[in-house]
CSV table of C-alpha atoms in Angstrom, one decimal:
chain,number,residue,atom,x,y,z
A,1,MET,CA,80.9,-0.5,-73.2
A,2,CYS,CA,80.8,-3.3,-75.1
A,3,GLY,CA,80.8,-6.9,-75.0
A,4,ILE,CA,83.0,-9.4,-76.6
A,5,VAL,CA,82.6,-13.1,-76.4
A,6,GLY,CA,85.0,-15.8,-78.6
A,7,LEU,CA,85.1,-19.5,-78.7
A,8,HIS,CA,87.8,-21.5,-80.0
A,9,LEU,CA,87.2,-25.3,-80.0
A,10,ARG,CA,89.8,-28.0,-79.8
A,11,ASP,CA,87.8,-31.3,-79.6
A,12,PRO,CA,85.9,-32.4,-82.9
A,13,ASP,CA,83.2,-33.7,-81.2
A,14,LEU,CA,82.0,-30.2,-80.2
A,15,PHE,CA,81.7,-28.6,-83.7
A,16,PRO,CA,78.4,-29.5,-84.3
A,17,ARG,CA,77.6,-27.2,-81.4
A,18,LEU,CA,79.9,-24.0,-82.0
A,19,GLY,CA,76.5,-21.9,-83.2
A,20,GLU,CA,74.8,-23.5,-79.8
A,21,LEU,CA,77.4,-22.5,-77.7
A,22,LEU,CA,78.4,-19.1,-79.2
A,23,THR,CA,74.5,-18.2,-79.2
A,24,GLY,CA,74.5,-18.6,-75.4
A,25,MET,CA,77.7,-16.6,-74.9
A,26,LEU,CA,76.1,-13.8,-77.4
A,27,GLY,CA,72.7,-13.7,-75.3
A,28,GLU,CA,74.8,-13.3,-71.9
A,29,MET,CA,76.6,-9.9,-73.3
A,30,GLU,CA,73.6,-8.5,-74.4
A,31,GLU,CA,73.4,-5.7,-71.3
A,32,ARG,CA,76.8,-4.8,-72.8
A,33,GLY,CA,75.5,-3.6,-76.1
A,34,ALA,CA,72.3,-3.7,-77.2
A,35,ASP,CA,72.1,-1.5,-80.4
A,36,SER,CA,74.2,-4.0,-82.8
A,37,ALA,CA,75.9,-7.0,-82.9
A,38,GLY,CA,77.9,-9.3,-85.0
A,39,VAL,CA,79.5,-12.9,-85.0
A,40,ALA,CA,81.8,-14.3,-87.1
A,41,VAL,CA,82.0,-18.1,-88.0
A,42,TYR,CA,84.7,-20.5,-88.8
A,43,GLY,CA,83.8,-23.3,-90.8
A,44,ASP,CA,80.1,-23.6,-91.3
A,45,PRO,CA,79.7,-25.7,-94.0
A,46,ARG,CA,76.0,-24.2,-94.9
A,47,TRP,CA,77.8,-20.7,-95.3
A,48,SER,CA,81.1,-21.6,-96.1
A,49,PRO,CA,81.1,-24.9,-97.8
A,50,PRO,CA,84.4,-27.0,-98.0
A,51,GLY,CA,86.4,-25.9,-101.4
A,52,HIS,CA,84.2,-22.6,-101.5
A,53,ALA,CA,84.9,-18.6,-101.0
A,54,THR,CA,82.9,-16.9,-99.1
A,55,VAL,CA,81.9,-13.0,-98.9
A,56,SER,CA,80.0,-11.6,-96.4
A,57,VAL,CA,78.4,-8.2,-98.3
A,58,LEU,CA,76.4,-5.3,-96.4
A,59,ASP,CA,73.9,-2.6,-97.8
A,60,ALA,CA,73.8,-4.3,-101.3
A,61,SER,CA,70.8,-2.7,-103.3
A,62,ALA,CA,69.9,-5.8,-105.6
A,63,PRO,CA,67.9,-8.6,-104.6
A,64,ALA,CA,69.7,-11.6,-103.5
A,65,ASP,CA,68.8,-13.6,-106.5
A,66,GLU,CA,69.7,-10.8,-108.8
A,67,LEU,CA,73.0,-10.5,-107.5
A,68,ALA,CA,73.5,-14.2,-107.7
A,69,THR,CA,72.8,-14.2,-111.3
A,70,ALA,CA,75.0,-11.1,-112.1
A,71,LEU,CA,78.0,-13.1,-110.0
A,72,THR,CA,77.4,-16.2,-111.8
A,73,ALA,CA,77.3,-14.4,-115.6
A,74,ALA,CA,80.4,-12.6,-114.3
A,75,THR,CA,82.6,-15.5,-112.6
A,76,GLY,CA,81.4,-18.1,-115.0
A,77,ALA,CA,81.1,-20.3,-111.7
A,78,GLU,CA,77.7,-21.3,-109.9
A,79,VAL,CA,77.5,-18.4,-107.4
A,80,SER,CA,75.1,-18.4,-104.2
A,81,VAL,CA,73.9,-15.3,-102.1
A,82,LEU,CA,72.0,-16.2,-98.9
A,83,PRO,CA,70.4,-13.1,-97.1
A,84,LEU,CA,70.7,-13.0,-93.3
A,85,GLY,CA,69.1,-9.8,-92.1
A,86,SER,CA,71.5,-6.7,-93.5
A,87,THR,CA,74.1,-9.5,-94.5
A,88,TYR,CA,74.4,-11.3,-97.8
A,89,VAL,CA,76.8,-14.3,-97.6
A,90,VAL,CA,77.7,-14.7,-101.0
A,91,HIS,CA,80.1,-18.5,-101.7
A,92,ALA,CA,81.4,-19.5,-105.3
A,93,PRO,CA,83.8,-22.9,-105.7
A,94,GLY,CA,87.2,-21.9,-106.3
A,95,ASP,CA,89.6,-18.9,-104.9
A,96,VAL,CA,88.2,-16.0,-102.6
A,97,GLU,CA,90.3,-13.2,-104.6
A,98,PRO,CA,87.8,-13.4,-108.4
A,99,LEU,CA,84.6,-13.8,-106.1
A,100,LEU,CA,85.9,-10.9,-104.1
A,101,ALA,CA,86.7,-8.8,-107.6
A,102,ALA,CA,83.1,-9.9,-109.1
A,103,VAL,CA,81.3,-8.6,-105.8
A,104,ARG,CA,83.0,-5.4,-105.7
A,105,ALA,CA,82.3,-4.9,-109.5
A,106,ALA,CA,78.8,-6.2,-109.2
A,107,ALA,CA,77.6,-4.0,-106.4
A,108,PRO,CA,80.0,-1.2,-105.9
A,109,GLU,CA,77.6,0.5,-103.4
A,110,ALA,CA,78.0,-2.8,-100.8
A,111,LEU,CA,80.4,-3.3,-98.3
A,112,VAL,CA,82.3,-6.1,-98.0
A,113,ALA,CA,82.0,-7.4,-94.3
A,114,GLY,CA,84.3,-10.3,-94.6
A,115,PHE,CA,85.7,-13.0,-96.7
A,116,GLY,CA,87.8,-15.9,-96.8
A,117,GLU,CA,87.7,-19.8,-97.0
A,118,ASP,CA,86.4,-21.0,-94.0
A,119,LEU,CA,85.0,-17.5,-92.2
A,120,THR,CA,81.2,-16.3,-92.5
A,121,VAL,CA,80.5,-12.8,-90.9
A,122,LEU,CA,77.0,-11.4,-89.8
A,123,LYS,CA,76.4,-8.0,-88.9
A,124,ASP,CA,73.2,-5.9,-88.2
A,125,VAL,CA,71.8,-3.4,-85.8
A,126,GLY,CA,69.1,-4.7,-83.2
A,127,HIS,CA,69.2,-6.5,-79.9
A,128,PRO,CA,71.8,-9.5,-80.3
A,129,ARG,CA,69.7,-12.4,-79.0
A,130,ALA,CA,67.4,-11.4,-81.4
A,131,LEU,CA,70.0,-11.1,-84.2
A,132,ALA,CA,71.1,-14.7,-83.6
A,133,ALA,CA,67.6,-15.9,-84.1
A,134,GLN,CA,67.1,-14.2,-87.6
A,135,TRP,CA,70.4,-15.8,-88.3
A,136,GLY,CA,69.9,-19.3,-87.2
A,137,LEU,CA,73.0,-19.1,-85.4
A,138,ALA,CA,72.2,-21.6,-82.9
A,139,GLU,CA,72.4,-24.1,-85.9
A,140,ALA,CA,75.6,-23.3,-86.9
A,141,GLN,CA,78.7,-25.4,-87.0
A,142,GLY,CA,82.2,-25.0,-86.8
A,143,TRP,CA,85.4,-24.8,-84.8
A,144,GLN,CA,86.0,-21.2,-83.5
A,145,GLY,CA,83.3,-17.9,-83.3
A,146,VAL,CA,83.3,-14.7,-82.2
A,147,GLY,CA,81.0,-12.2,-81.0
A,148,HIS,CA,80.6,-9.0,-80.3
A,149,THR,CA,77.4,-6.6,-78.8
A,150,ARG,CA,77.8,-2.9,-79.3
A,151,MET,CA,76.9,0.1,-77.3
A,152,ALA,CA,78.2,2.7,-79.8
A,153,THR,CA,80.8,5.7,-78.7
A,154,GLU,CA,82.7,6.5,-82.0
A,155,SER,CA,80.7,6.3,-85.0
A,156,ALA,CA,77.1,5.7,-86.0
A,157,VAL,CA,74.9,2.9,-85.3
A,158,THR,CA,74.4,0.9,-88.4
A,159,PRO,CA,75.4,-2.8,-89.6
A,160,SER,CA,78.7,-1.6,-90.9
A,161,GLY,CA,79.5,0.1,-87.5
A,162,ALA,CA,78.9,-3.3,-85.3
A,163,HIS,CA,81.8,-5.9,-85.3
A,164,PRO,CA,83.6,-7.6,-86.1
A,165,TYR,CA,85.9,-5.9,-88.2
A,166,ALA,CA,87.0,-8.3,-90.8
A,167,VAL,CA,89.1,-7.0,-93.3
A,168,GLY,CA,91.7,-9.3,-94.1
A,169,PRO,CA,91.4,-13.0,-95.3
A,170,ASP,CA,90.1,-15.0,-92.6
A,171,GLN,CA,90.5,-12.7,-90.4
A,172,CYS,CA,88.1,-10.7,-87.9
A,173,LEU,CA,89.1,-8.5,-84.8
A,174,VAL,CA,86.4,-7.0,-81.9
A,175,HIS,CA,87.5,-4.5,-79.9
A,176,ASN,CA,86.3,-3.1,-76.4
A,177,GLY,CA,87.4,0.2,-75.5
A,178,SER,CA,88.8,3.1,-77.9
A,179,PHE,CA,91.8,4.3,-79.3
A,180,ALA,CA,92.6,7.8,-78.6
A,181,ASN,CA,95.1,8.0,-81.6
A,182,HIS,CA,93.4,6.4,-84.3
A,183,ALA,CA,93.0,9.3,-86.8
A,184,THR,CA,96.8,9.6,-86.2
A,185,ILE,CA,97.5,5.7,-87.2
A,186,ARG,CA,94.4,6.0,-89.9
A,187,ARG,CA,96.3,9.2,-91.6
A,188,GLU,CA,99.8,7.2,-91.5
A,189,LEU,CA,98.2,3.6,-92.9
A,190,ARG,CA,96.4,5.8,-95.7
A,191,ALA,CA,100.0,6.9,-96.8
A,192,ARG,CA,100.8,3.3,-97.2
A,193,GLY,CA,98.1,2.8,-99.5
A,194,VAL,CA,95.8,1.6,-97.1
A,195,VAL,CA,92.0,2.0,-97.9
A,196,PHE,CA,89.2,2.3,-95.2
A,197,ASP,CA,85.8,2.3,-95.2
A,198,SER,CA,84.6,3.9,-92.3
A,199,GLU,CA,85.4,6.8,-89.6
A,200,ASN,CA,85.3,3.9,-86.9
A,201,ASP,CA,88.2,3.4,-84.6
A,202,THR,CA,88.0,-0.4,-84.5
A,203,GLU,CA,88.3,-0.4,-88.2
A,204,VAL,CA,91.9,1.1,-87.8
A,205,GLY,CA,93.1,-1.7,-85.7
A,206,ALA,CA,91.9,-4.0,-87.6
A,207,ARG,CA,94.0,-2.5,-90.4
A,208,TYR,CA,96.8,-2.1,-88.7
A,209,VAL,CA,96.7,-5.9,-87.8
A,210,ALA,CA,95.8,-6.9,-91.3
A,211,GLN,CA,98.8,-5.0,-92.7
A,212,ALA,CA,101.3,-6.2,-90.2
A,213,LEU,CA,99.9,-9.9,-91.2
A,214,ALA,CA,100.1,-9.4,-94.8
A,215,ASP,CA,103.5,-7.7,-94.3
A,216,GLY,CA,104.5,-11.4,-93.1
A,217,LEU,CA,104.5,-10.6,-89.2
A,218,ASP,CA,102.8,-13.4,-87.1
A,219,VAL,CA,99.6,-12.7,-84.7
A,220,GLU,CA,101.8,-12.3,-81.7
A,221,THR,CA,104.3,-9.7,-83.3
A,222,ALA,CA,101.5,-7.9,-85.2
A,223,LEU,CA,99.6,-7.2,-81.5
A,224,LYS,CA,102.8,-6.0,-79.6
A,225,GLY,CA,103.5,-3.4,-82.3
A,226,LEU,CA,99.7,-2.7,-81.8
A,227,CYS,CA,100.3,-2.4,-78.1
A,228,ALA,CA,103.3,0.2,-79.1
A,229,GLU,CA,101.7,2.5,-81.1
A,230,PHE,CA,97.6,2.7,-80.0
A,231,ASP,CA,97.0,4.7,-77.0
A,232,GLY,CA,93.5,4.2,-75.3
A,233,PHE,CA,92.0,1.7,-73.3
A,234,TYR,CA,91.0,-1.6,-75.0
A,235,THR,CA,90.5,-5.3,-75.0
A,236,LEU,CA,91.1,-6.9,-78.1
A,237,LEU,CA,89.7,-10.5,-79.7
A,238,VAL,CA,92.1,-11.2,-83.0
A,239,SER,CA,91.0,-14.5,-85.2
A,240,ASN,CA,92.1,-16.2,-88.3
A,241,ARG,CA,91.4,-19.8,-89.7
A,242,ASP,CA,94.5,-21.0,-87.4
A,243,SER,CA,94.4,-18.9,-84.4
A,244,PHE,CA,92.7,-16.9,-81.6
A,245,ALA,CA,94.4,-14.4,-79.5
A,246,VAL,CA,93.4,-11.8,-77.0
A,247,VAL,CA,95.4,-8.7,-75.7
A,248,ARG,CA,94.6,-5.7,-73.2
A,249,ASP,CA,96.0,-2.6,-72.9
A,250,ALA,CA,98.5,-1.4,-70.2
A,251,ILE,CA,95.9,-0.3,-67.8
A,252,ALA,CA,93.6,-3.3,-68.5
A,253,CYS,CA,90.5,-1.4,-67.7
A,254,LYS,CA,88.7,-3.3,-69.8
A,255,PRO,CA,87.1,-6.4,-68.3
A,256,ALA,CA,88.0,-9.5,-69.8
A,257,VAL,CA,88.0,-13.4,-68.5
A,258,VAL,CA,90.1,-16.6,-70.2
A,259,ALA,CA,88.6,-20.3,-69.4
A,260,GLU,CA,90.5,-23.1,-70.8
A,261,THR,CA,90.3,-26.5,-70.9
A,262,GLY,CA,91.5,-29.6,-72.9
A,263,ALA,CA,88.3,-29.1,-74.9
A,264,TRP,CA,88.1,-25.6,-75.4
A,265,VAL,CA,89.2,-21.9,-75.1
A,266,ALA,CA,86.9,-19.7,-74.7
A,267,MET,CA,86.9,-15.7,-73.8
A,268,ALA,CA,84.3,-13.1,-72.8
A,269,SER,CA,83.8,-9.8,-71.3
A,270,GLU,CA,82.3,-11.5,-68.2
A,271,TYR,CA,82.3,-14.8,-66.9
A,272,ARG,CA,78.5,-15.1,-67.2
A,273,ALA,CA,79.0,-15.6,-71.0
A,274,LEU,CA,81.1,-18.5,-70.1
A,275,ALA,CA,79.0,-20.2,-67.0
A,276,HIS,CA,77.1,-22.7,-69.4
A,277,LEU,CA,80.2,-24.1,-71.5
A,278,PRO,CA,80.4,-27.8,-71.1
A,279,GLY,CA,83.5,-28.6,-68.3
A,280,VAL,CA,83.6,-25.2,-67.5
A,281,GLU,CA,83.7,-26.0,-63.9
A,282,GLY,CA,87.0,-27.5,-64.4
A,283,ALA,CA,88.6,-25.3,-66.7
A,284,HIS,CA,91.6,-23.0,-65.9
A,285,LEU,CA,90.3,-19.5,-65.8
A,286,PHE,CA,92.0,-16.3,-65.3
A,287,GLU,CA,92.1,-12.3,-66.2
A,288,PRO,CA,94.5,-11.8,-68.8
A,289,GLU,CA,97.6,-9.6,-67.8
A,290,PRO,CA,98.0,-5.7,-69.1
A,291,GLU,CA,100.0,-6.1,-72.4
A,292,ARG,CA,100.6,-9.7,-72.6
A,293,ILE,CA,99.4,-11.6,-75.8
A,294,TYR,CA,97.4,-14.7,-75.1
A,295,ALA,CA,97.4,-17.0,-78.6
A,296,TRP,CA,96.3,-20.4,-79.0
A,297,THR,CA,96.6,-22.1,-82.5
A,298,ARG,CA,94.6,-24.8,-84.2
């Protein structure tokens, strides 16, 4: 049992409140998964400054200031490294690929937890409410946020095993459930040259979607393919810088509820995570139907 939350803001007047609202949603899902948690935030000017690339890093051995010095020397740009618990948030002016390559060269032992122009991913072990406070999540701004509280079933309780899984540029996936045939699909993807960081079944789903998007498919088509190829019980929330999508398996036994207003779209494993959102009393509320793709575009 895990908890999923997501918030896609349509009203720019709410952008300064993204972190506040996401913090409340995440805290309500603590009982569904109290061993670890993670969030993905789109558009926070502190963590992903405009015109900068951002890379979220786990398990780097060097202190943040030493890594910043090494990356500045390697890239020729002024690189900042912000330590937030187990996650280092690295950002620098320019494109993400050169920064990503420099991070991997300077800290080969580290795990890239997310990267892009607008995306910051934070993950750690601990109680979700405590982690949100440690990260200063309530002060975050932006237009979209995704969160996950984990009760581990398929892999170890580590920061890297927490969700979201963010393996493509500005993309992330969170998952409640399990994929029964993840080992088979992992082998198929590896045969296509896809590299994995873990044995977690969720990473297989994230890599599948990222590969489909890299092949030119849109999110809805990628998720239709996932439903056709993956066996198991699951609710998924998939996001990138422009879209926010939800899908459940054919049985739909993993809970999910969506609320939609003119100002925002939100999704959670349980309604109580949505109950504090502004205007929720007038929202269109529904449970996603089995294998139907629900997608919203910015």
